[in-house]
PDB file of C-alpha atoms in Angstrom:
ATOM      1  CA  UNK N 300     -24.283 -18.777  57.588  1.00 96.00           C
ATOM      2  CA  UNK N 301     -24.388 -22.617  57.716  1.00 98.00           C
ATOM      3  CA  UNK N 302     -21.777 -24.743  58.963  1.00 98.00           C
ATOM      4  CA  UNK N 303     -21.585 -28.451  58.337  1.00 98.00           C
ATOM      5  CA  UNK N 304     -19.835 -30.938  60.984  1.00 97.00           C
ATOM      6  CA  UNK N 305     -19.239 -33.872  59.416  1.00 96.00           C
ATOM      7  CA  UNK N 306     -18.052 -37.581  61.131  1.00 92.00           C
ATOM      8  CA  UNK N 307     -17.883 -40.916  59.678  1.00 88.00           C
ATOM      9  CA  UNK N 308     -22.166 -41.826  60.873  1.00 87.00           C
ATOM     10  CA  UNK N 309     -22.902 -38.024  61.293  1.00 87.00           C
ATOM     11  CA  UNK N 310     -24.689 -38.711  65.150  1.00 84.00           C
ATOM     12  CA  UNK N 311     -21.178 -39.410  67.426  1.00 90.00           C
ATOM     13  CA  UNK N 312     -18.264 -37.015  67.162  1.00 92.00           C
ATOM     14  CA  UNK N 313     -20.000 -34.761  64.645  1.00 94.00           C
ATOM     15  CA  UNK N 314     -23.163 -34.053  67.237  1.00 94.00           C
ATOM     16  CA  UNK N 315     -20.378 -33.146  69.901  1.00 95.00           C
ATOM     17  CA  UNK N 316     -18.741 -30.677  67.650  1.00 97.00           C
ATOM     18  CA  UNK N 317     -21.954 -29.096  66.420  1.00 96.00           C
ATOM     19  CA  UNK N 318     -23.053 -28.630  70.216  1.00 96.00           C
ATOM     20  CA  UNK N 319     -19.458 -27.268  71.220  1.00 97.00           C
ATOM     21  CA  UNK N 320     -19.540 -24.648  67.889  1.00 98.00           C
ATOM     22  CA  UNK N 321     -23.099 -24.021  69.215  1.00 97.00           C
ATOM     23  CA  UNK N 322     -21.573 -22.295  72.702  1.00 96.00           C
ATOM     24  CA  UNK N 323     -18.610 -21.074  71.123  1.00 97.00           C
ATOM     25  CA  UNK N 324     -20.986 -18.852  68.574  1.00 97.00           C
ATOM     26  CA  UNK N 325     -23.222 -17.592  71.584  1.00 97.00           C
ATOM     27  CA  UNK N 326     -19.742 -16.724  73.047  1.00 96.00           C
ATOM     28  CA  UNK N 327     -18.374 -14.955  70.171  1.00 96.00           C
ATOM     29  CA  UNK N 328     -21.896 -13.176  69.611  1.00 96.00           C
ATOM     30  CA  UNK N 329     -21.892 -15.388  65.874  1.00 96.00           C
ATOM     31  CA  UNK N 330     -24.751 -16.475  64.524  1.00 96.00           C
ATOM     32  CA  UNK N 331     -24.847 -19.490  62.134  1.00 97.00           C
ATOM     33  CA  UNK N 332     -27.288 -22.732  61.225  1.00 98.00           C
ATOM     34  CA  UNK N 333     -24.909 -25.417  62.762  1.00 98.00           C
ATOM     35  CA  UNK N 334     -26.209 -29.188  61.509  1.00 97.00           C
ATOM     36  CA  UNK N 335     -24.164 -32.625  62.434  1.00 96.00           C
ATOM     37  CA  UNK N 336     -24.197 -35.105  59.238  1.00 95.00           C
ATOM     38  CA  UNK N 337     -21.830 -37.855  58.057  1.00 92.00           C
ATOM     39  CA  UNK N 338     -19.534 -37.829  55.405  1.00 91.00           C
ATOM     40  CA  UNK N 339     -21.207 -39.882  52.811  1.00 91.00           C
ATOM     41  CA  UNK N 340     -23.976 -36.511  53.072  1.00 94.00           C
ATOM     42  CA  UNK N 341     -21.191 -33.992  52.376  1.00 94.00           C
ATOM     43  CA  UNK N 342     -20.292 -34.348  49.045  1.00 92.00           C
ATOM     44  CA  UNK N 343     -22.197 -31.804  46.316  1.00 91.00           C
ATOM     45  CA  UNK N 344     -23.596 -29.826  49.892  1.00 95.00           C
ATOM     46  CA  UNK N 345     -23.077 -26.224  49.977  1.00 95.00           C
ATOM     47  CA  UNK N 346     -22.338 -24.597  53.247  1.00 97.00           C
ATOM     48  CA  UNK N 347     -19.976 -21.487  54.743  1.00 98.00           C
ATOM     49  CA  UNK N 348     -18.071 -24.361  56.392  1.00 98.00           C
ATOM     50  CA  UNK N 349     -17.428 -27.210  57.460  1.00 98.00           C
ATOM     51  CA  UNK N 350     -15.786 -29.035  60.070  1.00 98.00           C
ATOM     52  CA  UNK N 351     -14.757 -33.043  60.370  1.00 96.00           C
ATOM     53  CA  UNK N 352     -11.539 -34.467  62.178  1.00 94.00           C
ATOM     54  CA  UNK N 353      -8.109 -34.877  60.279  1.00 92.00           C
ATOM     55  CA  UNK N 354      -8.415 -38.718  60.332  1.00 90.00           C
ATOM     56  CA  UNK N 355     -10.882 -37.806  57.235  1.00 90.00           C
ATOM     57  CA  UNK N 356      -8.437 -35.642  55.700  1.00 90.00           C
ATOM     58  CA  UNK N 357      -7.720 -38.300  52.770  1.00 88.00           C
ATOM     59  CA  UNK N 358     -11.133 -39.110  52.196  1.00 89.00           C
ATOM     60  CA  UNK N 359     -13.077 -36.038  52.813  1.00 93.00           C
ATOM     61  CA  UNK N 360     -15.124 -34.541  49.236  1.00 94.00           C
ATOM     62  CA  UNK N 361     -14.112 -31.953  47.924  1.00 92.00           C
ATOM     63  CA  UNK N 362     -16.362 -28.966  48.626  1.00 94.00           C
ATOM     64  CA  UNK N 363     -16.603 -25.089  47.690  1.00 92.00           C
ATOM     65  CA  UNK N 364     -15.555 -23.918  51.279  1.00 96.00           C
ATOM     66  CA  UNK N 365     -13.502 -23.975  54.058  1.00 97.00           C
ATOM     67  CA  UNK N 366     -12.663 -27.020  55.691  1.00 97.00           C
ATOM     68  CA  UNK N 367     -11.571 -26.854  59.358  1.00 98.00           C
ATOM     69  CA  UNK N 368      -9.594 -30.291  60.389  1.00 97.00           C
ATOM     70  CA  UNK N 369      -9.472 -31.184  64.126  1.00 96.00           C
ATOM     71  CA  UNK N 370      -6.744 -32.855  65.926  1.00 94.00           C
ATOM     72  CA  UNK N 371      -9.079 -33.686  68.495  1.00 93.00           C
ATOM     73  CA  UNK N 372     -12.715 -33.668  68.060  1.00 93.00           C
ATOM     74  CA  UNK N 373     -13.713 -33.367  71.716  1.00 94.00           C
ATOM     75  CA  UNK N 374     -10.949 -30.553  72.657  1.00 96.00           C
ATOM     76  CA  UNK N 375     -13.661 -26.958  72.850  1.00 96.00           C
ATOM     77  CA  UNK N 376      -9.776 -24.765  73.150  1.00 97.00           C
ATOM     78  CA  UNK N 377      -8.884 -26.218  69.407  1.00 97.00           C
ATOM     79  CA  UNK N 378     -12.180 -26.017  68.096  1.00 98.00           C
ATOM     80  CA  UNK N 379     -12.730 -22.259  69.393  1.00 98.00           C
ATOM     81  CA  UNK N 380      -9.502 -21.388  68.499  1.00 98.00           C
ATOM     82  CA  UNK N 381     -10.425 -22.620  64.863  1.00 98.00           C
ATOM     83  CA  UNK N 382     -13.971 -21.326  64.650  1.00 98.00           C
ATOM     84  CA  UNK N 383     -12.886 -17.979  65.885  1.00 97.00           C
ATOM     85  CA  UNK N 384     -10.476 -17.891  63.316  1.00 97.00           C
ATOM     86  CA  UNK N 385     -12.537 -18.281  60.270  1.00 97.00           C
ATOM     87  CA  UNK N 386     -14.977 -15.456  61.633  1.00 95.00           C
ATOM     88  CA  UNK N 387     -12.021 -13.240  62.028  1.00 93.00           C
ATOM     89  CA  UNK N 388     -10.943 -14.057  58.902  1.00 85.00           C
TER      90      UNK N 388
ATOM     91  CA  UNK A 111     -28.339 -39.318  82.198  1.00 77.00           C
ATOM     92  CA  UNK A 112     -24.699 -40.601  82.357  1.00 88.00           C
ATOM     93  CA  UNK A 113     -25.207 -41.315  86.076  1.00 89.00           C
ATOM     94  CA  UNK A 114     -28.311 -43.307  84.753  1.00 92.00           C
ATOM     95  CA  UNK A 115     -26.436 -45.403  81.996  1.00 95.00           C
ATOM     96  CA  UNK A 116     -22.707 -45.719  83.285  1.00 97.00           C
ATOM     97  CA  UNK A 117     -23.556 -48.274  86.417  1.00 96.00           C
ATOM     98  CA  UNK A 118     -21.720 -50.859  87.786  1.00 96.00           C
ATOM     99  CA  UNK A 119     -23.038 -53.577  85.322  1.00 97.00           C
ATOM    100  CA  UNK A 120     -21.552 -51.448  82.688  1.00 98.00           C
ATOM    101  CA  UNK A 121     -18.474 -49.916  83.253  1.00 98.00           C
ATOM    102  CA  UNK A 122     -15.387 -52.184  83.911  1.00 97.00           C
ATOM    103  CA  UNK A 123     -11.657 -51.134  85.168  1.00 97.00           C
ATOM    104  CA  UNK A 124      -9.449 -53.897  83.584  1.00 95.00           C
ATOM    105  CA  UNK A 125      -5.622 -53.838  82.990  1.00 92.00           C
ATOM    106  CA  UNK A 126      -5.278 -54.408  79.022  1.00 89.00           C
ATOM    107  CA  UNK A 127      -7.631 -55.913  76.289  1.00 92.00           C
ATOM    108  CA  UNK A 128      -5.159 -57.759  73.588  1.00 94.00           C
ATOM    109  CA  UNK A 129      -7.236 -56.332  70.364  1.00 95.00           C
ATOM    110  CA  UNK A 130      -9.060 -53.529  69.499  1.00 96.00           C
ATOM    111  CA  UNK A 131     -11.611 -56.040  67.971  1.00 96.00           C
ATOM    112  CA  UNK A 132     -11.812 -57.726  71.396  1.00 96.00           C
ATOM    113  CA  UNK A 133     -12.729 -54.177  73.144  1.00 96.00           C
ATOM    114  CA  UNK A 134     -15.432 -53.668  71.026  1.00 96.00           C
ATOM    115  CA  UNK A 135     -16.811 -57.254  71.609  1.00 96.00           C
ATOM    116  CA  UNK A 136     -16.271 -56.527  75.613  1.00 96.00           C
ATOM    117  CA  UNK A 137     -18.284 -53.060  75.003  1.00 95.00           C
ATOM    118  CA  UNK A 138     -21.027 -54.644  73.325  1.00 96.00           C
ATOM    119  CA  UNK A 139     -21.030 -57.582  75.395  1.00 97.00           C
ATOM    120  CA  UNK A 140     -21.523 -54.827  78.277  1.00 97.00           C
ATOM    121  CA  UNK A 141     -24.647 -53.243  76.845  1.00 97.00           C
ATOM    122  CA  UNK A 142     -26.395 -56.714  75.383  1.00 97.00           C
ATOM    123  CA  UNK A 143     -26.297 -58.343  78.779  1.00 97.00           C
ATOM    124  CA  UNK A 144     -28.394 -55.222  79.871  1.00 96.00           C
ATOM    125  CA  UNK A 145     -31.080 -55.792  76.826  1.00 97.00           C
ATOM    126  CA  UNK A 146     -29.685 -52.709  75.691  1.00 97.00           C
ATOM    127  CA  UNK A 147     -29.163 -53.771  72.389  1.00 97.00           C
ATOM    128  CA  UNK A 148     -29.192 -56.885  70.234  1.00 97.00           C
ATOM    129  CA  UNK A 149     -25.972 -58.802  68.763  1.00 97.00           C
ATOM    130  CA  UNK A 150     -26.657 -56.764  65.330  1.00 98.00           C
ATOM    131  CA  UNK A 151     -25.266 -53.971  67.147  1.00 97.00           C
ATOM    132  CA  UNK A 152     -21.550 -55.425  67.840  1.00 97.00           C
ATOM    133  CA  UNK A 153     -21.225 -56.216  64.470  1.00 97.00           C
ATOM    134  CA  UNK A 154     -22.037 -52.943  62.871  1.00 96.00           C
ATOM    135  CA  UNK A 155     -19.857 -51.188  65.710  1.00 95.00           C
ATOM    136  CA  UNK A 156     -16.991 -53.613  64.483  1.00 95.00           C
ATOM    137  CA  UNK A 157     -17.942 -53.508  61.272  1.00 93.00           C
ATOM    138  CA  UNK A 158     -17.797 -49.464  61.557  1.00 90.00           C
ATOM    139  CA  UNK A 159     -14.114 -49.564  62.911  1.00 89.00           C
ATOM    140  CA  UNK A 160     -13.063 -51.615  59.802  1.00 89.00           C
ATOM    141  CA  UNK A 161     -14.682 -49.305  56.949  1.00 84.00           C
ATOM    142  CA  UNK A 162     -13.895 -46.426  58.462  1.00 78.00           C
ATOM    143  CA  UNK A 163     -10.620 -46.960  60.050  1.00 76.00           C
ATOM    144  CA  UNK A 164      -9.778 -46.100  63.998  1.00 86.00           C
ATOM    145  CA  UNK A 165     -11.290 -42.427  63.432  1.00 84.00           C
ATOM    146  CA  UNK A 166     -13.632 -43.656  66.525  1.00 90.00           C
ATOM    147  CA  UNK A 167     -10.744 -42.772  68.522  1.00 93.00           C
ATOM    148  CA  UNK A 168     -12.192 -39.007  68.462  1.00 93.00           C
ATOM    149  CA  UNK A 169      -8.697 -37.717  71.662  1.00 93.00           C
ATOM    150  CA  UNK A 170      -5.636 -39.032  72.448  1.00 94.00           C
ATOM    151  CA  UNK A 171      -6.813 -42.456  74.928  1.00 95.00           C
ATOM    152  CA  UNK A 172     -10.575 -41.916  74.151  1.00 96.00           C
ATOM    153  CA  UNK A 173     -12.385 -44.480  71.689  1.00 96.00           C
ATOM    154  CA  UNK A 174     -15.898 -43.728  71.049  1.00 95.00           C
ATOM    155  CA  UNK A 175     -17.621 -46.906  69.901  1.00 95.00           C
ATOM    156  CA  UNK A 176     -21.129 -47.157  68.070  1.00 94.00           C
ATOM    157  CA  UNK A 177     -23.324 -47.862  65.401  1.00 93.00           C
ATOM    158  CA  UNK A 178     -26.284 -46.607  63.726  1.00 91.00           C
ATOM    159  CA  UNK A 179     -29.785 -46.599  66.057  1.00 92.00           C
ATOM    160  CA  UNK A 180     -31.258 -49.201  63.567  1.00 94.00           C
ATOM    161  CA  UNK A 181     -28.658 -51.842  64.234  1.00 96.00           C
ATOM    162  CA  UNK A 182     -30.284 -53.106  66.629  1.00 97.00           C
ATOM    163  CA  UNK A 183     -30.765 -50.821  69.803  1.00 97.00           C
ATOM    164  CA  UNK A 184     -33.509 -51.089  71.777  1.00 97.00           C
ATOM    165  CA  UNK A 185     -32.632 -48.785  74.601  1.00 95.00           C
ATOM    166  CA  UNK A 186     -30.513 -45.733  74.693  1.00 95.00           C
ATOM    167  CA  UNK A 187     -27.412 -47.111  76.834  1.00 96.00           C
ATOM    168  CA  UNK A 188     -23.896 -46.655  77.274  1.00 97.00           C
ATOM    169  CA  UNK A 189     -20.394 -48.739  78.211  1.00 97.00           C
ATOM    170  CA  UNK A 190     -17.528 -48.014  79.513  1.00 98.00           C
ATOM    171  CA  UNK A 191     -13.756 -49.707  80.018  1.00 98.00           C
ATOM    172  CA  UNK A 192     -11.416 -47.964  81.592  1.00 97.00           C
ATOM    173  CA  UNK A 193      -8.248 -49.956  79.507  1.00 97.00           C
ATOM    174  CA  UNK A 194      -4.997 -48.972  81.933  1.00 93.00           C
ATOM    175  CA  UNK A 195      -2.503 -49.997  80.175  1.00 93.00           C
ATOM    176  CA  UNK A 196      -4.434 -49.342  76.881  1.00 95.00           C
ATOM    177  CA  UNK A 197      -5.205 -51.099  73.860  1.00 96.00           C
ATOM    178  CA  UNK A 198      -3.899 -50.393  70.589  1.00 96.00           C
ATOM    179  CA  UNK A 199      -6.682 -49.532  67.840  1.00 95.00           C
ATOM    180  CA  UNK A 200      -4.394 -48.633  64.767  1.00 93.00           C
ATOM    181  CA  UNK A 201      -4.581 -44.826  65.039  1.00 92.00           C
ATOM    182  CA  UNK A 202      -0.985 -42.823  64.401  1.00 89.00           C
ATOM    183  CA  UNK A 203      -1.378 -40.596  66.953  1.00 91.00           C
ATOM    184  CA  UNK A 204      -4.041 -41.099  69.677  1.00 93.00           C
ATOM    185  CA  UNK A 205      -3.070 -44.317  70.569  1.00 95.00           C
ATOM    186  CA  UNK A 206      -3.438 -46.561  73.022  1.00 96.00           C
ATOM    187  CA  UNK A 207      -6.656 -46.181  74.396  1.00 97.00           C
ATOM    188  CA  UNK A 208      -6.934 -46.104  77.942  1.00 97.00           C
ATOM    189  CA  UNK A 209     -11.245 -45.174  78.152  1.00 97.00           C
ATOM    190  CA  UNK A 210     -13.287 -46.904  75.984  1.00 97.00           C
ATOM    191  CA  UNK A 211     -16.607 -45.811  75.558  1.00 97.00           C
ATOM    192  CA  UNK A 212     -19.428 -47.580  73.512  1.00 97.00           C
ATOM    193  CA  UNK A 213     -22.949 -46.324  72.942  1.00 96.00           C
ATOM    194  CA  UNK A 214     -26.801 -47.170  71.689  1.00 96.00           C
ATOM    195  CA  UNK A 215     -28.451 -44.253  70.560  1.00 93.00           C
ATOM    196  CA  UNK A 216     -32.620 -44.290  70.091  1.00 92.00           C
ATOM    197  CA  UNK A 217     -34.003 -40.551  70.958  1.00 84.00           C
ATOM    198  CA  UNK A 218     -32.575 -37.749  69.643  1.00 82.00           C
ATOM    199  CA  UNK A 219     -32.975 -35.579  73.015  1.00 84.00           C
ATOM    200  CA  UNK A 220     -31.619 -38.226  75.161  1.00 87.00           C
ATOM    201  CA  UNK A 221     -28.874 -38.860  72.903  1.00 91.00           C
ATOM    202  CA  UNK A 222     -28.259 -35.120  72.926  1.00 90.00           C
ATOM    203  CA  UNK A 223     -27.959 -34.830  76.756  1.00 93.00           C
ATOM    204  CA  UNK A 224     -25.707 -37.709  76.865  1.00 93.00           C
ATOM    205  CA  UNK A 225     -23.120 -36.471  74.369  1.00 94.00           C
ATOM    206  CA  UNK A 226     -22.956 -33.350  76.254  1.00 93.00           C
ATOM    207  CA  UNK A 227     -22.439 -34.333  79.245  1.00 94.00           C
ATOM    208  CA  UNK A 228     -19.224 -36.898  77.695  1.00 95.00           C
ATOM    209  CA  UNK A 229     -18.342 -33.591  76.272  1.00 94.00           C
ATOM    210  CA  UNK A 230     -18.068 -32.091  79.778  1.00 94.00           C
ATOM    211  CA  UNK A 231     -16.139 -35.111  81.127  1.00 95.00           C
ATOM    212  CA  UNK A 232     -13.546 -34.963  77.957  1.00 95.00           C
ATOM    213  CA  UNK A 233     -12.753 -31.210  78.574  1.00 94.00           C
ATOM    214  CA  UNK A 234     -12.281 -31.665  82.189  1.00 95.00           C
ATOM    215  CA  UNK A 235      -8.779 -32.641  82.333  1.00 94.00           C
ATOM    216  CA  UNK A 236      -8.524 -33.308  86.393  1.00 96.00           C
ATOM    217  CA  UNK A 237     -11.248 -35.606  86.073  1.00 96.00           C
ATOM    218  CA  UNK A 238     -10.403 -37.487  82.622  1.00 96.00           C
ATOM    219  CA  UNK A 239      -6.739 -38.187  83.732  1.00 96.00           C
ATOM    220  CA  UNK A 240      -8.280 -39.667  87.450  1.00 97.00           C
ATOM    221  CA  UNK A 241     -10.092 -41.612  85.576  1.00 97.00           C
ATOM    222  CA  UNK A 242      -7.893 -43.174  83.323  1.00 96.00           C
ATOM    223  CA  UNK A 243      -6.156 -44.036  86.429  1.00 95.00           C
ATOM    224  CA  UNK A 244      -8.467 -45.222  88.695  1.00 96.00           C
ATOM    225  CA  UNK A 245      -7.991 -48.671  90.483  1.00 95.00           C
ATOM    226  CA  UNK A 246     -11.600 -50.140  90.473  1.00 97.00           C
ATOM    227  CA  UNK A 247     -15.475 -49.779  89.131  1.00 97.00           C
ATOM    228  CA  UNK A 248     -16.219 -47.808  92.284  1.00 97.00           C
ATOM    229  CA  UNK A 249     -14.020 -45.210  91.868  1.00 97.00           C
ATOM    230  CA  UNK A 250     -14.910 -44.669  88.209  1.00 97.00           C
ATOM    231  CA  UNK A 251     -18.324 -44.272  88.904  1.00 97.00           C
ATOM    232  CA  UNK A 252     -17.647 -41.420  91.277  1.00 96.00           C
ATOM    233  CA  UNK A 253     -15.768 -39.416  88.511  1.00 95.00           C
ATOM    234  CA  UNK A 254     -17.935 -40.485  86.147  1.00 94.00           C
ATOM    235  CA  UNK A 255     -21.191 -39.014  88.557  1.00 89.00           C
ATOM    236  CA  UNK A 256     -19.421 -36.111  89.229  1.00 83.00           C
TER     237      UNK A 256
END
């Protein structure tokens, strides 16, 4: 399983996010390679999933799997609400 | 590691800042005075908001401000401005910000610790909202060492 978070320099918002799916999985009892980059890196990458804020919704590449958008990058209820999801899924 | 960055030479409680463009200046100008980083570094954190449009405002009130480490950092360091009555940075919903932060990354462990510790501040909900509200330097840096 790898997972993807993506922001616009890949070491701000996207580091945060990897760290918070990082608990989240140890609290769900998931395991999955969780890696911070920025978006210029995403395009042509192939991953489970990945995960980037809704500001990038216009721009983001388009990419052969889920993409999880965040109203707020820094919120750990939307993002484990969202993760969980997708391993439920 | 906040405690160690976040001091009274660089945090600031201020009512308003007329521009976005202007807080970003004030950040950097926080962070250069402290040899933190070099000019280079405002630009490309400026430069940043303008290519990539106000997505540095990562929760409603919060602006995260930085560049890349080879901008011009020369210690890993970090600003704050506590905005009360906000600034405006251009994003639909998020807007205005109230705390915003600025930072110089260098080593990937310190940078690590930081960020995770923010992350505890922005999903403490007491503490963010006393903070957005507090009168003076003081009392931010007493939430902020919390």
């Amino acid at each position: 399983m790898k997972i993807y978070t993506v922001c616009g320099m890949g070491f701000g918002t996207s580091l945060m996010v990897k760290m918070t799916i990082d608990d989240i999985l140890k609290e769900i009892g998931e395991k999955a390679n969780v890696e911070a980059i920025d978006m210029g890196s995403a395009k042509g990458l192939s991953a489970d999933l990945f995960v980037t804020s809704n500001d990038m919704k216009g721009s983001f590449p388009s990419v052969d799997a889920p993409v999880i958008y965040l109203n707020n990058m820094v919120d750990k209820a939307e993002i484990k609400e969202k993760v969980t999801c997708f391993f439920e899924a | 590691m906040l405690k160690s960055m976040l001091t009274k030479e660089t945090v600031v409680v201020e009512d308003t800042c007329d521009t976005w463009q202007n807080a970003v200046l004030k950040a950097g100008e926080l962070l250069k005075n402290t040899g933190a980083i070099e000019e280079s570094y405002i630009t490309a954190m400026a430069e940043s908001v303008e290519k990539n449009g106000p997505y540095m405002v990562i929760a409603p009130g919060i602006a995260l401000l930085h560049a890349r480490p080879e901008d011009g950092v020369n210690e890993a360091c970090m600003s704050l401005q506590v905005l009360k009555n906000g600034v405006s940075f251009g994003h639909k919903e998020r807007d205005p910000v109230t705390l915003a932060f600025a930072f110089g990354a260098v080593d990937a462990k310190l940078h690590l610790q930081a960020l995770q510790q923010l992350m505890e501040l922005f999903n403490d909900e007491e503490r963010l909202t006393k903070l957005k509200n507090c009168e003076n330097v003081e009392e931010a840096l007493v939430l902020l060492n919390e």
